[in-house]
Structure formats: C-alpha cells, structure tokens
Amino acid sequence: MSKPNRTTFIALVVLDDAIRRLQLDGPLQPPQHGLRLALAYLYSTCLSKNRDPFDSLWLTLLGRDRQPRDFRVTWAGTQFSRICHDIGVPHDINLIEALAKGSYIRD
C-alpha cells in the first residue's frame, strides 16, 4: 500500500466530507454529482474491482440502506475503510489527520 496521489486524495476528502455531513445533517439529497464522481474515480483505481463497498457507501449516504439510522455513520466509515484498502491506500493516522485538515499528505 502506498500514499495516495493528489487526485485520489481529493476524492477521499469528498467521501470523508460526505460522511461528516451524514453525521451532522442526516442523509444526503441526490444528485450529489461531486460525490458520484469521486466514487466513480476511486472505483476506476480499485484493485479488486469489487463494487460492493462503493455501492454500499452511496446507499448509506443517501439513507437508502438497511442500516439502523444510528448505525449509518459507523457503516459509512466501514465502507470508507474498505474502499481505502481496495484502492491500496492505508487508512491510518496519517490519512485521517490529512483528511481532517483537508491538506495533502506530505512526506
């Protein structure tokens, strides 16, 4: 696994922001073009070509999943971790800090 390139990092920031909005405001309203683009881009870089975490995160963010309402943010975070793993980016403290700052990871 390696550090994400700038485009991948920005796509991960979009997903992280959507999860935070889910936590604060509840399910997102479609169409969410930026979020859809971020998911599509990340899927295009996916090593496993498994769409499940991408589809599951999308449905969770829109509130169209089968998860209890109080569990949605946790489930979204789980899918985010799966996506990170599938695209070969470690979901570690460095990534979490960079996402919180919204600034690219520096060596």
Short mmCIF file of N, CA, C and O in Angstrom, two decimals:
data_model
loop_
_atom_site.label_atom_id
_atom_site.label_comp_id
_atom_site.label_asym_id
_atom_site.label_seq_id
_atom_site.Cartn_x
_atom_site.Cartn_y
_atom_site.Cartn_z
N MET A 1 0.84 -1.18 0.00
CA MET A 1 0.00 0.00 0.00
C MET A 1 0.89 1.24 0.00
O MET A 1 1.98 1.24 0.53
N SER A 2 0.33 2.29 -0.57
CA SER A 2 1.14 3.50 -0.70
C SER A 2 0.32 4.76 -0.41
O SER A 2 -0.89 4.71 -0.25
N LYS A 3 1.02 5.87 -0.40
CA LYS A 3 0.40 7.17 -0.21
C LYS A 3 -0.42 7.49 -1.47
O LYS A 3 0.03 7.24 -2.58
N PRO A 4 -1.62 8.06 -1.31
CA PRO A 4 -2.45 8.35 -2.49
C PRO A 4 -1.88 9.51 -3.30
O PRO A 4 -1.25 10.42 -2.76
N ASN A 5 -2.12 9.48 -4.62
CA ASN A 5 -1.76 10.64 -5.43
C ASN A 5 -2.75 11.76 -5.12
O ASN A 5 -3.74 11.56 -4.40
N ARG A 6 -2.50 12.93 -5.62
CA ARG A 6 -3.31 14.11 -5.28
C ARG A 6 -4.79 13.93 -5.66
O ARG A 6 -5.67 14.28 -4.90
N THR A 7 -5.06 13.41 -6.84
CA THR A 7 -6.44 13.22 -7.29
C THR A 7 -7.17 12.22 -6.39
O THR A 7 -8.32 12.44 -6.01
N THR A 8 -6.49 11.13 -6.06
CA THR A 8 -7.09 10.13 -5.17
C THR A 8 -7.36 10.75 -3.81
O THR A 8 -8.43 10.53 -3.21
N PHE A 9 -6.41 11.53 -3.30
CA PHE A 9 -6.61 12.17 -2.00
C PHE A 9 -7.83 13.10 -2.02
O PHE A 9 -8.65 13.08 -1.11
N ILE A 10 -7.96 13.89 -3.07
CA ILE A 10 -9.12 14.80 -3.17
C ILE A 10 -10.42 14.01 -3.21
O ILE A 10 -11.40 14.38 -2.56
N ALA A 11 -10.44 12.90 -3.93
CA ALA A 11 -11.64 12.06 -3.97
C ALA A 11 -11.95 11.50 -2.58
O ALA A 11 -13.12 11.45 -2.17
N LEU A 12 -10.92 11.13 -1.83
CA LEU A 12 -11.13 10.64 -0.46
C LEU A 12 -11.64 11.77 0.45
O LEU A 12 -12.47 11.52 1.33
N VAL A 13 -11.17 12.98 0.23
CA VAL A 13 -11.67 14.13 1.00
C VAL A 13 -13.17 14.32 0.74
O VAL A 13 -13.94 14.59 1.66
N VAL A 14 -13.58 14.16 -0.51
CA VAL A 14 -15.01 14.29 -0.85
C VAL A 14 -15.82 13.24 -0.09
O VAL A 14 -16.88 13.55 0.47
N LEU A 15 -15.34 11.99 -0.06
CA LEU A 15 -16.06 10.94 0.67
C LEU A 15 -16.10 11.24 2.16
O LEU A 15 -17.15 11.09 2.81
N ASP A 16 -14.97 11.64 2.70
CA ASP A 16 -14.90 11.95 4.14
C ASP A 16 -15.85 13.09 4.48
O ASP A 16 -16.57 13.03 5.49
N ASP A 17 -15.90 14.10 3.64
CA ASP A 17 -16.82 15.22 3.86
C ASP A 17 -18.27 14.76 3.82
O ASP A 17 -19.10 15.19 4.63
N ALA A 18 -18.60 13.88 2.91
CA ALA A 18 -19.98 13.37 2.81
C ALA A 18 -20.36 12.59 4.06
O ALA A 18 -21.49 12.69 4.55
N ILE A 19 -19.42 11.81 4.61
CA ILE A 19 -19.68 11.06 5.84
C ILE A 19 -19.91 12.02 7.00
O ILE A 19 -20.80 11.83 7.82
N ARG A 20 -19.12 13.08 7.05
CA ARG A 20 -19.31 14.09 8.11
C ARG A 20 -20.67 14.78 7.97
O ARG A 20 -21.34 15.04 8.97
N ARG A 21 -21.07 15.08 6.74
CA ARG A 21 -22.39 15.70 6.53
C ARG A 21 -23.52 14.74 6.91
O ARG A 21 -24.54 15.16 7.45
N LEU A 22 -23.33 13.45 6.65
CA LEU A 22 -24.31 12.45 7.06
C LEU A 22 -24.46 12.48 8.58
O LEU A 22 -25.58 12.44 9.10
N GLN A 23 -23.35 12.58 9.27
CA GLN A 23 -23.37 12.60 10.73
C GLN A 23 -24.09 13.84 11.26
O GLN A 23 -24.87 13.76 12.19
N LEU A 24 -23.83 14.98 10.65
CA LEU A 24 -24.40 16.24 11.14
C LEU A 24 -25.82 16.51 10.66
O LEU A 24 -26.66 16.98 11.42
N ASP A 25 -26.09 16.23 9.38
CA ASP A 25 -27.35 16.64 8.76
C ASP A 25 -28.27 15.49 8.37
O ASP A 25 -29.38 15.74 7.91
N GLY A 26 -27.81 14.27 8.48
CA GLY A 26 -28.61 13.14 8.05
C GLY A 26 -28.35 12.82 6.58
O GLY A 26 -27.42 13.34 5.97
N PRO A 27 -29.17 11.95 6.00
CA PRO A 27 -28.96 11.50 4.62
C PRO A 27 -28.85 12.67 3.64
O PRO A 27 -29.53 13.68 3.78
N LEU A 28 -27.98 12.49 2.66
CA LEU A 28 -27.76 13.50 1.64
C LEU A 28 -28.85 13.41 0.58
O LEU A 28 -29.44 12.36 0.37
N GLN A 29 -29.08 14.51 -0.08
CA GLN A 29 -30.07 14.55 -1.15
C GLN A 29 -29.38 14.40 -2.50
O GLN A 29 -28.37 15.07 -2.76
N PRO A 30 -29.90 13.54 -3.38
CA PRO A 30 -29.29 13.41 -4.71
C PRO A 30 -29.51 14.71 -5.49
O PRO A 30 -30.39 15.47 -5.12
N PRO A 31 -28.73 15.03 -6.47
CA PRO A 31 -27.91 14.09 -7.23
C PRO A 31 -26.48 13.93 -6.71
O PRO A 31 -25.84 12.94 -7.03
N GLN A 32 -25.90 14.88 -5.95
CA GLN A 32 -24.56 14.74 -5.38
C GLN A 32 -23.52 14.38 -6.45
O GLN A 32 -22.80 13.38 -6.34
N HIS A 33 -23.43 15.21 -7.49
CA HIS A 33 -22.53 14.93 -8.62
C HIS A 33 -21.07 14.78 -8.20
O HIS A 33 -20.38 13.89 -8.69
N GLY A 34 -20.59 15.63 -7.31
CA GLY A 34 -19.19 15.53 -6.87
C GLY A 34 -18.90 14.22 -6.17
O GLY A 34 -17.86 13.59 -6.38
N LEU A 35 -19.84 13.80 -5.33
CA LEU A 35 -19.70 12.55 -4.62
C LEU A 35 -19.72 11.37 -5.60
O LEU A 35 -18.91 10.45 -5.49
N ARG A 36 -20.62 11.44 -6.56
CA ARG A 36 -20.70 10.37 -7.56
C ARG A 36 -19.42 10.29 -8.38
O ARG A 36 -18.92 9.19 -8.67
N LEU A 37 -18.87 11.46 -8.74
CA LEU A 37 -17.62 11.48 -9.49
C LEU A 37 -16.47 10.90 -8.66
O LEU A 37 -15.66 10.12 -9.16
N ALA A 38 -16.41 11.27 -7.38
CA ALA A 38 -15.36 10.75 -6.50
C ALA A 38 -15.45 9.23 -6.39
O ALA A 38 -14.44 8.52 -6.49
N LEU A 39 -16.66 8.70 -6.20
CA LEU A 39 -16.83 7.25 -6.11
C LEU A 39 -16.44 6.57 -7.42
O LEU A 39 -15.77 5.53 -7.41
N ALA A 40 -16.84 7.15 -8.55
CA ALA A 40 -16.52 6.55 -9.86
C ALA A 40 -15.02 6.56 -10.10
O ALA A 40 -14.44 5.57 -10.56
N TYR A 41 -14.37 7.68 -9.76
CA TYR A 41 -12.92 7.75 -9.95
C TYR A 41 -12.22 6.71 -9.08
O TYR A 41 -11.35 5.98 -9.55
N LEU A 42 -12.59 6.66 -7.80
CA LEU A 42 -11.94 5.70 -6.89
C LEU A 42 -12.18 4.27 -7.34
O LEU A 42 -11.28 3.44 -7.28
N TYR A 43 -13.39 3.98 -7.83
CA TYR A 43 -13.66 2.62 -8.33
C TYR A 43 -12.76 2.31 -9.53
O TYR A 43 -12.27 1.18 -9.68
N SER A 44 -12.49 3.32 -10.37
CA SER A 44 -11.64 3.08 -11.54
C SER A 44 -10.21 2.72 -11.14
O SER A 44 -9.49 2.12 -11.94
N THR A 45 -9.81 3.09 -9.93
CA THR A 45 -8.46 2.76 -9.45
C THR A 45 -8.46 1.53 -8.55
O THR A 45 -7.40 1.14 -8.06
N CYS A 46 -9.61 0.95 -8.34
CA CYS A 46 -9.78 -0.17 -7.41
C CYS A 46 -9.03 -1.40 -7.90
O CYS A 46 -9.10 -1.78 -9.06
N LEU A 47 -8.31 -2.03 -6.99
CA LEU A 47 -7.53 -3.22 -7.32
C LEU A 47 -8.40 -4.47 -7.43
O LEU A 47 -8.13 -5.33 -8.25
N SER A 48 -9.45 -4.56 -6.62
CA SER A 48 -10.26 -5.78 -6.58
C SER A 48 -11.43 -5.76 -7.56
O SER A 48 -12.00 -6.79 -7.85
N LYS A 49 -11.82 -4.58 -8.05
CA LYS A 49 -12.99 -4.40 -8.92
C LYS A 49 -14.27 -4.90 -8.23
O LYS A 49 -15.22 -5.30 -8.88
N ASN A 50 -14.28 -4.83 -6.91
CA ASN A 50 -15.46 -5.17 -6.11
C ASN A 50 -16.25 -3.88 -5.87
O ASN A 50 -15.80 -2.99 -5.17
N ARG A 51 -17.45 -3.79 -6.44
CA ARG A 51 -18.27 -2.58 -6.32
C ARG A 51 -19.01 -2.48 -4.99
O ARG A 51 -19.54 -1.43 -4.66
N ASP A 52 -19.07 -3.55 -4.25
CA ASP A 52 -19.89 -3.57 -3.04
C ASP A 52 -19.63 -2.41 -2.07
O ASP A 52 -20.58 -1.75 -1.67
N PRO A 53 -18.39 -2.12 -1.68
CA PRO A 53 -18.21 -1.01 -0.73
C PRO A 53 -18.61 0.35 -1.32
O PRO A 53 -19.09 1.22 -0.61
N PHE A 54 -18.43 0.52 -2.62
CA PHE A 54 -18.80 1.77 -3.28
C PHE A 54 -20.32 1.94 -3.31
O PHE A 54 -20.85 3.00 -2.97
N ASP A 55 -21.01 0.88 -3.74
CA ASP A 55 -22.47 0.92 -3.77
C ASP A 55 -23.06 1.06 -2.37
O ASP A 55 -24.01 1.81 -2.16
N SER A 56 -22.49 0.33 -1.43
CA SER A 56 -22.99 0.37 -0.06
C SER A 56 -22.81 1.76 0.56
O SER A 56 -23.72 2.27 1.22
N LEU A 57 -21.66 2.38 0.32
CA LEU A 57 -21.44 3.73 0.84
C LEU A 57 -22.42 4.71 0.21
O LEU A 57 -23.02 5.54 0.91
N TRP A 58 -22.63 4.63 -1.08
CA TRP A 58 -23.58 5.51 -1.78
C TRP A 58 -24.98 5.38 -1.17
O TRP A 58 -25.62 6.37 -0.83
N LEU A 59 -25.45 4.16 -1.02
CA LEU A 59 -26.79 3.94 -0.47
C LEU A 59 -26.89 4.41 0.98
O LEU A 59 -27.90 4.97 1.40
N THR A 60 -25.83 4.20 1.75
CA THR A 60 -25.81 4.64 3.14
C THR A 60 -25.87 6.16 3.23
O THR A 60 -26.63 6.72 4.04
N LEU A 61 -25.07 6.84 2.41
CA LEU A 61 -25.05 8.30 2.44
C LEU A 61 -26.40 8.91 2.05
O LEU A 61 -26.78 9.97 2.53
N LEU A 62 -27.15 8.21 1.19
CA LEU A 62 -28.47 8.69 0.78
C LEU A 62 -29.58 8.20 1.71
O LEU A 62 -30.75 8.56 1.53
N GLY A 63 -29.24 7.37 2.68
CA GLY A 63 -30.24 6.84 3.59
C GLY A 63 -31.10 5.76 2.97
O GLY A 63 -32.20 5.48 3.45
N ARG A 64 -30.61 5.14 1.93
CA ARG A 64 -31.37 4.09 1.23
C ARG A 64 -30.89 2.69 1.58
O ARG A 64 -31.19 1.73 0.89
N ASP A 65 -30.13 2.58 2.64
CA ASP A 65 -29.59 1.29 3.06
C ASP A 65 -30.53 0.63 4.05
O ASP A 65 -31.58 1.17 4.39
N ARG A 66 -30.13 -0.50 4.54
CA ARG A 66 -30.94 -1.22 5.52
C ARG A 66 -30.37 -1.10 6.92
O ARG A 66 -30.76 -1.83 7.82
N GLN A 67 -29.44 -0.18 7.10
CA GLN A 67 -28.83 0.00 8.41
C GLN A 67 -29.74 0.84 9.30
O GLN A 67 -30.41 1.75 8.82
N PRO A 68 -29.75 0.54 10.61
CA PRO A 68 -30.49 1.41 11.53
C PRO A 68 -29.91 2.83 11.45
O PRO A 68 -28.72 3.02 11.23
N ARG A 69 -30.75 3.80 11.63
CA ARG A 69 -30.36 5.20 11.49
C ARG A 69 -29.12 5.56 12.33
O ARG A 69 -28.22 6.25 11.87
N ASP A 70 -29.08 5.05 13.56
CA ASP A 70 -27.96 5.36 14.46
C ASP A 70 -26.66 4.68 14.06
O ASP A 70 -25.60 5.02 14.56
N PHE A 71 -26.74 3.72 13.17
CA PHE A 71 -25.57 2.94 12.77
C PHE A 71 -25.00 3.40 11.44
O PHE A 71 -23.93 2.98 11.03
N ARG A 72 -25.70 4.30 10.74
CA ARG A 72 -25.30 4.69 9.39
C ARG A 72 -23.89 5.27 9.30
O ARG A 72 -23.13 4.94 8.39
N VAL A 73 -23.53 6.16 10.21
CA VAL A 73 -22.21 6.78 10.14
C VAL A 73 -21.12 5.74 10.36
O VAL A 73 -20.10 5.74 9.67
N THR A 74 -21.33 4.83 11.29
CA THR A 74 -20.37 3.75 11.53
C THR A 74 -20.23 2.88 10.29
O THR A 74 -19.12 2.54 9.88
N TRP A 75 -21.36 2.53 9.68
CA TRP A 75 -21.34 1.70 8.48
C TRP A 75 -20.65 2.44 7.33
O TRP A 75 -19.87 1.85 6.58
N ALA A 76 -20.92 3.73 7.19
CA ALA A 76 -20.27 4.53 6.15
C ALA A 76 -18.75 4.53 6.37
O ALA A 76 -17.98 4.39 5.41
N GLY A 77 -18.31 4.67 7.61
CA GLY A 77 -16.88 4.63 7.92
C GLY A 77 -16.26 3.29 7.59
O GLY A 77 -15.11 3.22 7.11
N THR A 78 -17.01 2.23 7.83
CA THR A 78 -16.53 0.89 7.49
C THR A 78 -16.34 0.75 5.99
O THR A 78 -15.33 0.22 5.52
N GLN A 79 -17.30 1.26 5.22
CA GLN A 79 -17.19 1.19 3.76
C GLN A 79 -16.04 2.06 3.25
O GLN A 79 -15.35 1.69 2.31
N PHE A 80 -15.83 3.21 3.89
CA PHE A 80 -14.71 4.08 3.55
C PHE A 80 -13.40 3.32 3.74
O PHE A 80 -12.51 3.36 2.88
N SER A 81 -13.27 2.62 4.85
CA SER A 81 -12.06 1.83 5.11
C SER A 81 -11.87 0.74 4.07
O SER A 81 -10.74 0.49 3.61
N ARG A 82 -12.96 0.10 3.68
CA ARG A 82 -12.88 -0.94 2.65
C ARG A 82 -12.43 -0.36 1.32
O ARG A 82 -11.63 -0.96 0.60
N ILE A 83 -12.94 0.84 0.99
CA ILE A 83 -12.55 1.50 -0.25
C ILE A 83 -11.06 1.83 -0.21
O ILE A 83 -10.33 1.57 -1.17
N CYS A 84 -10.60 2.38 0.90
CA CYS A 84 -9.17 2.68 1.05
C CYS A 84 -8.34 1.43 0.81
O CYS A 84 -7.34 1.45 0.07
N HIS A 85 -8.73 0.33 1.42
CA HIS A 85 -8.00 -0.92 1.25
C HIS A 85 -8.01 -1.36 -0.21
O HIS A 85 -6.98 -1.75 -0.76
N ASP A 86 -9.18 -1.29 -0.84
CA ASP A 86 -9.31 -1.75 -2.22
C ASP A 86 -8.54 -0.90 -3.22
O ASP A 86 -8.18 -1.39 -4.29
N ILE A 87 -8.29 0.37 -2.90
CA ILE A 87 -7.53 1.22 -3.82
C ILE A 87 -6.05 1.26 -3.44
O ILE A 87 -5.27 1.97 -4.07
N GLY A 88 -5.69 0.55 -2.38
CA GLY A 88 -4.29 0.45 -1.98
C GLY A 88 -3.76 1.62 -1.18
O GLY A 88 -2.57 1.90 -1.19
N VAL A 89 -4.65 2.29 -0.45
CA VAL A 89 -4.25 3.42 0.39
C VAL A 89 -4.46 3.03 1.85
O VAL A 89 -5.58 2.65 2.22
N PRO A 90 -3.41 3.12 2.67
CA PRO A 90 -3.60 2.75 4.07
C PRO A 90 -4.51 3.75 4.80
O PRO A 90 -4.32 4.96 4.70
N HIS A 91 -5.51 3.22 5.47
CA HIS A 91 -6.41 4.06 6.28
C HIS A 91 -5.80 4.14 7.67
O HIS A 91 -6.23 3.46 8.59
N ASP A 92 -4.78 4.98 7.77
CA ASP A 92 -4.03 5.09 9.02
C ASP A 92 -4.14 6.50 9.59
O ASP A 92 -4.85 7.35 9.05
N ILE A 93 -3.41 6.75 10.66
CA ILE A 93 -3.48 8.04 11.35
C ILE A 93 -3.03 9.18 10.44
O ILE A 93 -3.58 10.29 10.50
N ASN A 94 -2.06 8.94 9.57
CA ASN A 94 -1.60 9.99 8.65
C ASN A 94 -2.72 10.41 7.70
O ASN A 94 -2.91 11.60 7.45
N LEU A 95 -3.44 9.44 7.16
CA LEU A 95 -4.55 9.75 6.26
C LEU A 95 -5.66 10.46 7.02
O LEU A 95 -6.20 11.47 6.55
N ILE A 96 -5.99 9.97 8.20
CA ILE A 96 -7.07 10.57 9.00
C ILE A 96 -6.75 12.03 9.33
O ILE A 96 -7.60 12.91 9.20
N GLU A 97 -5.51 12.29 9.73
CA GLU A 97 -5.11 13.67 10.03
C GLU A 97 -5.17 14.55 8.79
O GLU A 97 -5.62 15.69 8.85
N ALA A 98 -4.68 14.04 7.67
CA ALA A 98 -4.69 14.83 6.44
C ALA A 98 -6.12 15.11 5.99
O ALA A 98 -6.42 16.23 5.53
N LEU A 99 -7.02 14.14 6.12
CA LEU A 99 -8.41 14.36 5.75
C LEU A 99 -9.05 15.42 6.65
O LEU A 99 -9.81 16.26 6.18
N ALA A 100 -8.75 15.37 7.93
CA ALA A 100 -9.31 16.35 8.87
C ALA A 100 -8.84 17.76 8.52
O ALA A 100 -9.61 18.71 8.64
N LYS A 101 -7.60 17.88 8.09
CA LYS A 101 -7.06 19.19 7.70
C LYS A 101 -7.45 19.56 6.30
O LYS A 101 -7.39 20.74 5.92
N GLY A 102 -7.79 18.56 5.49
CA GLY A 102 -8.07 18.80 4.09
C GLY A 102 -6.82 19.15 3.31
O GLY A 102 -6.88 19.78 2.26
N SER A 103 -5.67 18.75 3.83
CA SER A 103 -4.41 19.04 3.15
C SER A 103 -3.70 17.74 2.81
O SER A 103 -3.70 16.79 3.57
N TYR A 104 -3.09 17.74 1.65
CA TYR A 104 -2.42 16.56 1.11
C TYR A 104 -1.31 16.07 2.04
O TYR A 104 -0.64 16.86 2.69
N ILE A 105 -1.12 14.77 2.08
CA ILE A 105 -0.12 14.13 2.93
C ILE A 105 1.27 14.44 2.39
O ILE A 105 1.56 14.20 1.22
N ARG A 106 2.10 14.97 3.23
CA ARG A 106 3.49 15.28 2.85
C ARG A 106 4.41 14.24 3.49
O ARG A 106 4.14 13.73 4.56
N ASP A 107 5.50 13.95 2.81
CA ASP A 107 6.49 13.01 3.37
C ASP A 107 7.27 13.66 4.47
O ASP A 107 7.44 14.80 4.59
#
